[in-house]
XYZ file of N, CA and C in Angstrom:
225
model
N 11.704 -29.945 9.386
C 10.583 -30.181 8.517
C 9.800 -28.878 8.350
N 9.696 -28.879 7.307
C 8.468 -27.627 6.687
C 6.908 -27.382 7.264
N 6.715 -26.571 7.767
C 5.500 -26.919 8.241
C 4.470 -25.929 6.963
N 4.540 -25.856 5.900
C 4.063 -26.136 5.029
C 5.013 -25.548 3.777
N 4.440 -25.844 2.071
C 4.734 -26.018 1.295
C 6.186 -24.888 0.786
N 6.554 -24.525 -0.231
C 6.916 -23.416 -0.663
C 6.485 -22.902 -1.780
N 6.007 -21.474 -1.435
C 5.571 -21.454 -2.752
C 6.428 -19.939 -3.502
N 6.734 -20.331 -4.615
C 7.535 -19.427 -5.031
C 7.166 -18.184 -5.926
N 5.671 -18.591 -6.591
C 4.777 -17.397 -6.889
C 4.867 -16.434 -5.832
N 3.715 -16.911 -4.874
C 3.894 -15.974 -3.674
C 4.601 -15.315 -2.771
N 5.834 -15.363 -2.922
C 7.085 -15.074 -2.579
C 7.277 -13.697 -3.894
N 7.485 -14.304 -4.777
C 7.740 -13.352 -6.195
C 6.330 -11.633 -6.291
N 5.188 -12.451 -5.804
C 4.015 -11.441 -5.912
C 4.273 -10.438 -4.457
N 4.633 -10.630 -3.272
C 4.740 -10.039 -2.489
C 6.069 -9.026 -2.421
N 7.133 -9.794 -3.012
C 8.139 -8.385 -3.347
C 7.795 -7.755 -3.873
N 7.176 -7.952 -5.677
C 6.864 -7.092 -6.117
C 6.172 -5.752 -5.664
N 4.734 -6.407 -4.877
C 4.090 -4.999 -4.540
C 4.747 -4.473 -3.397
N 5.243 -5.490 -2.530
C 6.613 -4.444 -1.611
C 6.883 -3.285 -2.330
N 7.884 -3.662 -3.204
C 8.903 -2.981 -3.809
C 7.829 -1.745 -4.501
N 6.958 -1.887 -5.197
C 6.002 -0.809 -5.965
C 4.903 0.070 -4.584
N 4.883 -0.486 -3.476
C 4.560 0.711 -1.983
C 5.870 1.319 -1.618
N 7.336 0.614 -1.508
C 8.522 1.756 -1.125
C 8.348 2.720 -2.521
N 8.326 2.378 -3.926
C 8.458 3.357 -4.962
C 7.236 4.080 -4.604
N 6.144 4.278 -4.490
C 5.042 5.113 -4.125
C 5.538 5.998 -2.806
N 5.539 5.210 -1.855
C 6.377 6.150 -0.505
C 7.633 6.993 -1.273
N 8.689 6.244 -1.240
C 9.830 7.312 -2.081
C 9.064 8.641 -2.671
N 8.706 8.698 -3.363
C 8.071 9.366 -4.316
C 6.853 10.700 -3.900
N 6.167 9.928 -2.485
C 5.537 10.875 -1.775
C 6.062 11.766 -1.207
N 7.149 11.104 -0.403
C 8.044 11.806 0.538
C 9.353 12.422 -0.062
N 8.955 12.567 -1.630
C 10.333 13.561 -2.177
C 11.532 12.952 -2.460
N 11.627 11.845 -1.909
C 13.220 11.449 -1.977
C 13.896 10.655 -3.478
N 12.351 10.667 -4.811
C 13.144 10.396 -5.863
C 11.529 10.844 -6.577
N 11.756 10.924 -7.886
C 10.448 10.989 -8.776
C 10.603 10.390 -9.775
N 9.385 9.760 -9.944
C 9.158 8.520 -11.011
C 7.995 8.853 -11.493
N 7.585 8.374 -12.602
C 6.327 9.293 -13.679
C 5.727 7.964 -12.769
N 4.045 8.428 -13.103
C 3.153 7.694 -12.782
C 3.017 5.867 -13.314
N 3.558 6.535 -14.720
C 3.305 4.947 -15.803
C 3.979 4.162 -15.529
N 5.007 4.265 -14.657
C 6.305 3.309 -14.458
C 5.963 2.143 -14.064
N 4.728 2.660 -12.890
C 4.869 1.386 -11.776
C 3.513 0.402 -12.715
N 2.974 0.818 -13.637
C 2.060 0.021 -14.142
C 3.070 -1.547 -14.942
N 3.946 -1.195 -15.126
C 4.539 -2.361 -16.124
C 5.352 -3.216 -15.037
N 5.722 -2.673 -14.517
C 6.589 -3.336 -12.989
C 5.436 -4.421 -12.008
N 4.342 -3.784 -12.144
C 3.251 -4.673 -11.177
C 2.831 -5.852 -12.121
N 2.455 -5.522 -13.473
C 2.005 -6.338 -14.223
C 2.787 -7.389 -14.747
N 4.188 -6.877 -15.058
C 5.346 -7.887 -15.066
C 6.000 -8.677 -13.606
N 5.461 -8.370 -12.678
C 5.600 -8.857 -11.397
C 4.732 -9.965 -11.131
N 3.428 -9.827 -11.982
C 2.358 -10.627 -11.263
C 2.155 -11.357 -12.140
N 2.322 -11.195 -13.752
C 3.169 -12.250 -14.913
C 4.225 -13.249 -14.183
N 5.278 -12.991 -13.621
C 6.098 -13.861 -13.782
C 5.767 -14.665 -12.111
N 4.962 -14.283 -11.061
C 4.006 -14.804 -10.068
C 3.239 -15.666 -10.615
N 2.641 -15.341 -11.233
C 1.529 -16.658 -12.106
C 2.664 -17.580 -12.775
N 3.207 -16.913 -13.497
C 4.544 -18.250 -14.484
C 4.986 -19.143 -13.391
N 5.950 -18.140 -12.196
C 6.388 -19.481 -11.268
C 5.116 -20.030 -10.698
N 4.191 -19.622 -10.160
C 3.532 -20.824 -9.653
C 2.746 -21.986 -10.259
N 2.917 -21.698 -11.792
C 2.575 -22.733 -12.479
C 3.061 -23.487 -12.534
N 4.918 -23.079 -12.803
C 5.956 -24.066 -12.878
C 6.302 -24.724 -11.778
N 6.242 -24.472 -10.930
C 5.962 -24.683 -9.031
C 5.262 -25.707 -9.067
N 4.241 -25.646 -9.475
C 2.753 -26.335 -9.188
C 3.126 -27.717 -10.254
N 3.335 -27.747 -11.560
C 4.125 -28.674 -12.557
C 4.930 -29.844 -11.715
N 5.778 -28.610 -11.195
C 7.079 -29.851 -10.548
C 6.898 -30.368 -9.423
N 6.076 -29.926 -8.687
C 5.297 -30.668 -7.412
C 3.979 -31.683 -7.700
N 3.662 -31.280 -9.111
C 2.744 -32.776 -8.830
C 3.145 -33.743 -9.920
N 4.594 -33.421 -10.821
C 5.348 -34.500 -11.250
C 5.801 -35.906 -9.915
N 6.210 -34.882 -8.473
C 6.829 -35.329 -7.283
C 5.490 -36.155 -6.411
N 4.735 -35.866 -6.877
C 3.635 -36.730 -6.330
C 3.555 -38.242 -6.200
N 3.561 -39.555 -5.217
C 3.556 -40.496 -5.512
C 2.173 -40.973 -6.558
N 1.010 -40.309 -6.539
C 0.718 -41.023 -7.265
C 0.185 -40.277 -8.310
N 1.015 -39.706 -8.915
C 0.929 -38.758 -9.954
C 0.444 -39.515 -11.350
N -0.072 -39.300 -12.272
C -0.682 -39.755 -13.387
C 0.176 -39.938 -14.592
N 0.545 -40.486 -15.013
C 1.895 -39.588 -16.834
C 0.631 -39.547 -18.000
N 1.238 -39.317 -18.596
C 0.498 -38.329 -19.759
C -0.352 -39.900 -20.338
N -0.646 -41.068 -20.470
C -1.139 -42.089 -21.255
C -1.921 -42.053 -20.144
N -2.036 -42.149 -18.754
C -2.849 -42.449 -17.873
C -2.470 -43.734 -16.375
N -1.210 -44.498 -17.560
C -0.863 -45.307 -16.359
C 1.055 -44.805 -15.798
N 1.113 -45.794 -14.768
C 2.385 -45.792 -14.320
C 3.138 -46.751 -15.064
């Protein structure tokens, strides 16, 4: 058993800026060069598609809800 939820935004938002601190390190320490502007579209498209899944996340978990609502109001 889960001892809590999954969430797949937050999963998606934390690689990202992983991944955009190794490209900053790399980059300090010489071992590749990347223009400055790069990492602006990579974070922002990272934290775009973080918000998308956890919306869609959030959608399909309270479709799964027992007492979830449908769109008229009743069951």
């Amino acid at each position: 058993m889960l001892r809590h939820e999954f969430q797949p935004g937050r999963l998606v938002a934390g690689v990202v800026l992983l991944l955009t601190g190794v490209l900053y390190a790399g980059d300090a320490r010489g071992a590749w060069e990347i223009p400055w502007f790069t990492l602006i579209p990579v974070v922002t498209g990272g934290l775009f598609l973080a918000g998308a899944l956890g919306v869609l996340a959030r959608l399909i978990r309270r479709r799964d809800e027992p007492g979830a609502r449908t769109e008229d109001g009743y069951r």
